[in-house]
Short mmCIF file of N, CA and C in Angstrom, two decimals:
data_model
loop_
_atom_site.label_atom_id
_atom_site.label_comp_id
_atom_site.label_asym_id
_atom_site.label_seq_id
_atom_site.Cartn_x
_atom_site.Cartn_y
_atom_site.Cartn_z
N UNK A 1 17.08 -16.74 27.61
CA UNK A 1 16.79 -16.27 26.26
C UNK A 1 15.59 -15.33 26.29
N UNK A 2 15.97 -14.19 25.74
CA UNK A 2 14.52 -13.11 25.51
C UNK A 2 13.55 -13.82 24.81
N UNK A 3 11.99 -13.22 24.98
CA UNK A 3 11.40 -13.82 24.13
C UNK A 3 10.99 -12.94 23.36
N UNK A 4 10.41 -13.38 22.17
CA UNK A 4 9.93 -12.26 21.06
C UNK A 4 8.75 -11.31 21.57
N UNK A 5 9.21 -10.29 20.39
CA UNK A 5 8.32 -9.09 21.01
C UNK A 5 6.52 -9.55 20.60
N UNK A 6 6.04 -9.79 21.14
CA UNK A 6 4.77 -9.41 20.32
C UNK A 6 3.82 -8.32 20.28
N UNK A 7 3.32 -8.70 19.34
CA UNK A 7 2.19 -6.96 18.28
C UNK A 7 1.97 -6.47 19.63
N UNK A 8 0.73 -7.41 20.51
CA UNK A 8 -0.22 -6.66 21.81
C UNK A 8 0.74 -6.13 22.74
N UNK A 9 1.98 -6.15 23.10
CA UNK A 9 2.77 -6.22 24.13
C UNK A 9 4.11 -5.08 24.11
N UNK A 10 4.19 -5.01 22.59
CA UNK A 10 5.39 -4.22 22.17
C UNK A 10 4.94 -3.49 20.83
N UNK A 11 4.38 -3.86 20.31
CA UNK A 11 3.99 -2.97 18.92
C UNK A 11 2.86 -1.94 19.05
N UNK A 12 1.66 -2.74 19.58
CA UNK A 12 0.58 -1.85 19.73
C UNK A 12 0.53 -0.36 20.56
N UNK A 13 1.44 -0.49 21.62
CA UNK A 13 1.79 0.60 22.75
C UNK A 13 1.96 1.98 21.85
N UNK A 14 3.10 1.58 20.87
CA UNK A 14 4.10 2.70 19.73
C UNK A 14 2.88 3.27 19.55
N UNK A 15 1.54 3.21 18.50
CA UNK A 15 0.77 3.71 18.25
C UNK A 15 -0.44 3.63 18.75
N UNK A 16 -0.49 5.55 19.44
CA UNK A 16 -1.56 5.63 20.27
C UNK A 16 -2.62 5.54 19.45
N UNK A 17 -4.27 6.20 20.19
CA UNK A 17 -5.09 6.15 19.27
C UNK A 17 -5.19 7.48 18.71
N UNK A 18 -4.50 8.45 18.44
CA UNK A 18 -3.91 9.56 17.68
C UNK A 18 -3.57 9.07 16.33
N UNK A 19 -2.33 8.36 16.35
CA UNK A 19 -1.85 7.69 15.26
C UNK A 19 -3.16 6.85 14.49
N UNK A 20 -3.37 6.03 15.36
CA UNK A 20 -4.40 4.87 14.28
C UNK A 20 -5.56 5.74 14.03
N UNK A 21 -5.99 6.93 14.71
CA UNK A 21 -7.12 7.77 13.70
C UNK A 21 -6.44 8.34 12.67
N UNK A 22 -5.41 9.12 12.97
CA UNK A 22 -4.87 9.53 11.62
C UNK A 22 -5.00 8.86 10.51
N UNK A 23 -3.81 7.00 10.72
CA UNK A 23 -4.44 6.11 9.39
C UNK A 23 -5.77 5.71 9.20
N UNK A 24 -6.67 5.65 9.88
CA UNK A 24 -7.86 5.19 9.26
C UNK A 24 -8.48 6.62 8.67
N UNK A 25 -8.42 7.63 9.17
CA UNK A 25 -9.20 9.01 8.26
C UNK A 25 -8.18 9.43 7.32
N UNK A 26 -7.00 9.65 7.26
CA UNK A 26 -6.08 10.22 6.42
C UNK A 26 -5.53 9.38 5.29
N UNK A 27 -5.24 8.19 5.25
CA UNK A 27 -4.61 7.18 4.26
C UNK A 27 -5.47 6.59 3.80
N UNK A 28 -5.33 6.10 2.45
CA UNK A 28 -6.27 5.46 1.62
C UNK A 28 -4.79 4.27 0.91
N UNK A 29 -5.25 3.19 1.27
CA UNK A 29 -6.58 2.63 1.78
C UNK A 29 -6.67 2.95 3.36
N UNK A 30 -7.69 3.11 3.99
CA UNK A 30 -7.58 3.25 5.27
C UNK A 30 -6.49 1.66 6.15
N UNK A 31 -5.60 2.13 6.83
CA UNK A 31 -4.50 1.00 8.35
C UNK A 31 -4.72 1.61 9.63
N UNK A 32 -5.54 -0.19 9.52
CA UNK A 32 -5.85 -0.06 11.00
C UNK A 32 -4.51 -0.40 11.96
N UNK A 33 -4.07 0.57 12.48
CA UNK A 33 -2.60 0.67 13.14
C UNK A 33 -2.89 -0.47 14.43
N UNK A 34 -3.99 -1.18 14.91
CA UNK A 34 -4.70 -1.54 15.99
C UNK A 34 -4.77 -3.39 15.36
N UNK A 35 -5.20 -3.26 14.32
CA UNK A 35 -4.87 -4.40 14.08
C UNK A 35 -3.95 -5.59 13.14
N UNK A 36 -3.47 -6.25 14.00
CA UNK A 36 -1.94 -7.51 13.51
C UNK A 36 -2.39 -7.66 12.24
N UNK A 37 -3.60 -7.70 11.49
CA UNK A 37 -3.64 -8.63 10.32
C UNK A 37 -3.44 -7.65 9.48
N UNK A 38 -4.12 -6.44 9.45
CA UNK A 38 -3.16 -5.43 8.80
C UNK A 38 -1.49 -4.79 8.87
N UNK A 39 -1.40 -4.71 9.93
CA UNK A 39 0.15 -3.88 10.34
C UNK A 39 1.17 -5.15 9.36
N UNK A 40 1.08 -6.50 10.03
CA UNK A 40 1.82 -7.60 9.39
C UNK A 40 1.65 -8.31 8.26
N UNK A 41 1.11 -7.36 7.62
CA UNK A 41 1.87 -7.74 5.90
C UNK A 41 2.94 -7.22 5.69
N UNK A 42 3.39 -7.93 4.80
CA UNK A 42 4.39 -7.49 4.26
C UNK A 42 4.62 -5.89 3.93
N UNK A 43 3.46 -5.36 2.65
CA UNK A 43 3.34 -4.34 2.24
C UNK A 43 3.26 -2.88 3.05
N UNK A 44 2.16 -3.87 3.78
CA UNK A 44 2.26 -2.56 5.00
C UNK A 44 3.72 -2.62 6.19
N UNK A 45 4.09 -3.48 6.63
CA UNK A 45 5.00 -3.50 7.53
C UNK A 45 5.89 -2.77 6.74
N UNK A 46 6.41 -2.88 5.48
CA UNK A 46 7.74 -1.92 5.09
C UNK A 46 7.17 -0.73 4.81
N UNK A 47 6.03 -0.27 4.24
CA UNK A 47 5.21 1.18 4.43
C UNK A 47 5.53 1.60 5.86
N UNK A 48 5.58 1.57 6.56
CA UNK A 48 4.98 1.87 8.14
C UNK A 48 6.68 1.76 8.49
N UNK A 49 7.75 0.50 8.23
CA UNK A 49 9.11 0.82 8.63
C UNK A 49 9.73 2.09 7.82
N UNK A 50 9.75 2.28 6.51
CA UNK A 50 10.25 3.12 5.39
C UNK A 50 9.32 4.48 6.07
N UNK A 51 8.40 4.67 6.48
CA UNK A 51 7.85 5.73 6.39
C UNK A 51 8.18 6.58 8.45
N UNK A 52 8.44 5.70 9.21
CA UNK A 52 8.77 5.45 10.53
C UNK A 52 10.72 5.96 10.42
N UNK A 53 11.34 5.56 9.80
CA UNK A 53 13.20 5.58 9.39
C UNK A 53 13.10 6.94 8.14
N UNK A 54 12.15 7.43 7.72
CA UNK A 54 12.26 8.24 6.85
C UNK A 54 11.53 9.56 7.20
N UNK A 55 10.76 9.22 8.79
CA UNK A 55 10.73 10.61 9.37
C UNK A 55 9.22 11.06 8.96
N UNK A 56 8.70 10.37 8.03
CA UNK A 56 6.96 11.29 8.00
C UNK A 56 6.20 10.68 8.99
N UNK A 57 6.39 9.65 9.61
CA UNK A 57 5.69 8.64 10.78
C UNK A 57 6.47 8.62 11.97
N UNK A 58 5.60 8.81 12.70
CA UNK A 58 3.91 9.40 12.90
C UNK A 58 3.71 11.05 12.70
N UNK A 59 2.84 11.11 12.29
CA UNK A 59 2.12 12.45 12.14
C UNK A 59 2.99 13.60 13.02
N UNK A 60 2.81 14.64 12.35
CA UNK A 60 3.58 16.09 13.35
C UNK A 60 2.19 15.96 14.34
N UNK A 61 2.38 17.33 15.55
CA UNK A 61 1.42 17.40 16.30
C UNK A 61 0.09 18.26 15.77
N UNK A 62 -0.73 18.00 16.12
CA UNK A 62 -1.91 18.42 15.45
C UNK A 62 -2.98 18.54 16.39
N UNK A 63 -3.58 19.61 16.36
CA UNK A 63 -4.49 19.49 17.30
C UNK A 63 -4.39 19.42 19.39
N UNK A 64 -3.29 19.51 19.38
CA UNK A 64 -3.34 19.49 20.54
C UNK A 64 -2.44 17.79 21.42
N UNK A 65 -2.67 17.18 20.09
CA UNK A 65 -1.88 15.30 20.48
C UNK A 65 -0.50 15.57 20.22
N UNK A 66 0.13 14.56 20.87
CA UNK A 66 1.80 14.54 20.85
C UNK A 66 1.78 14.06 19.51
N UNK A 67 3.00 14.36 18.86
CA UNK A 67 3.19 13.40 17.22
C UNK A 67 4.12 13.31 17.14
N UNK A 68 5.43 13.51 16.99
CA UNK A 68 6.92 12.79 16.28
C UNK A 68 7.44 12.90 17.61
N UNK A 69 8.18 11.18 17.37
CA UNK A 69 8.85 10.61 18.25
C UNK A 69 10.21 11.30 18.38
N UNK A 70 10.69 11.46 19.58
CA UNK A 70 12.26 11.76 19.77
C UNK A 70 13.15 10.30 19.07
N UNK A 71 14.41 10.81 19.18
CA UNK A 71 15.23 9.73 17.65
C UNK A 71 15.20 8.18 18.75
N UNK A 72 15.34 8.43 20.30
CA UNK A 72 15.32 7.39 20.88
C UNK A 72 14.33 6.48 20.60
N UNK A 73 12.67 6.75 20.86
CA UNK A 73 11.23 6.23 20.70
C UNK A 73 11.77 5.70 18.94
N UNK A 74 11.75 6.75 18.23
CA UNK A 74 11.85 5.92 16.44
C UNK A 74 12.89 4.98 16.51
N UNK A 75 14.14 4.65 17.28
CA UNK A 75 15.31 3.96 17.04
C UNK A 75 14.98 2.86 17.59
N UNK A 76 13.78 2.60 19.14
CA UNK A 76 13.82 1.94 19.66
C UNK A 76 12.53 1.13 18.95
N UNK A 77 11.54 1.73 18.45
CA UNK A 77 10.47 1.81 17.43
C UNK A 77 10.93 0.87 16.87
N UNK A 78 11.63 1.33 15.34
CA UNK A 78 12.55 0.43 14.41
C UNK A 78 13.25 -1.08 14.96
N UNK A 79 13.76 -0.44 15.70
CA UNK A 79 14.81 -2.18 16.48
C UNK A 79 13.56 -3.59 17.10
N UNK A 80 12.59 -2.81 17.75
CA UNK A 80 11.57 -3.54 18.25
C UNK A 80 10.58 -4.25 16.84
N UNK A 81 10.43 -3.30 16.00
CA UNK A 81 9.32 -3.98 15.02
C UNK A 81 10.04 -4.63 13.62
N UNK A 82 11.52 -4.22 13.72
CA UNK A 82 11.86 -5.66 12.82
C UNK A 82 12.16 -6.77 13.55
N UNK A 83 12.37 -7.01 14.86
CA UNK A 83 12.28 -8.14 15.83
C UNK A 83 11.08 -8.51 15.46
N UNK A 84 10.06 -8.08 16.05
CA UNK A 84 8.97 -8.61 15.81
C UNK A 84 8.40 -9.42 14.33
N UNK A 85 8.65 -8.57 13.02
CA UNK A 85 8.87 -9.26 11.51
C UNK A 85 9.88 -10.78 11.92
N UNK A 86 11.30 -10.67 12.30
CA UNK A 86 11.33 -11.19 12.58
C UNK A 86 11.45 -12.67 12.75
N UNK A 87 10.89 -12.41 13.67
CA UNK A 87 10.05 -13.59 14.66
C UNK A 87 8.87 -14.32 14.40
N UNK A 88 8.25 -13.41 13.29
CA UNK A 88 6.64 -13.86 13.26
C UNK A 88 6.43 -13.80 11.72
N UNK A 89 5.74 -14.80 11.15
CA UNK A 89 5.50 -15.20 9.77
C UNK A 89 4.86 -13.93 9.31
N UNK A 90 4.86 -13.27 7.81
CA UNK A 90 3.92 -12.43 7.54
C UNK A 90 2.26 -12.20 7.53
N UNK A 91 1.80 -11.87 7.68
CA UNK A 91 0.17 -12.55 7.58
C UNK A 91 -0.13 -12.06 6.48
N UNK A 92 -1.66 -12.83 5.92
CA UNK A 92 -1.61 -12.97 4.71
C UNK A 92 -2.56 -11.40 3.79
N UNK A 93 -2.04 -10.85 3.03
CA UNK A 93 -2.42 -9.21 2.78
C UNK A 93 -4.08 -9.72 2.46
#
């Protein structure tokens, strides 16, 4: 039997530290993409899936950093982090 994905192991990798500066300087309220107690709420986890399946996440390239995933990375993205939901209780917003 596989075991579940977890955040440090499978989630955190997806977003470099490109991405998580983006959310902490660009989004209000500032998401820390870095840490579980934010990413796994509820609110934010479907922000971050809806916004990840709808193509504005992650960031275009900017500056010189890689930014949008090929459809494989977002498909494999998506499949991995509702496993992870999941598997793992929401934490608390």
């Amino acid at each position: 039997m596989a075991m579940a994905p977890s955040f440090a192991a499978t989630i955190k990798p997806y977003f470099t530290a490109y991405f998580r500066a983006h959310m902490l300087t660009l989004y209000t309220p500032p998401l820390d993409l870095w840490d579980i107690t934010q990413v796994g709420t509820d609110q934010n986890w479907n922000k971050i899936y809806n916004a990840v399946s709808g193509g504005s996440m992650p960031p275009p390239v900017a500056n010189g950093y890689p930014g949008v995933w090929d459809s494989y990375t977002q498909t494999q993205f998506l499949a991995d982090f509702q496993a992870w939901k999941n598997a793992n209780p929401p934490y608390p917003p």
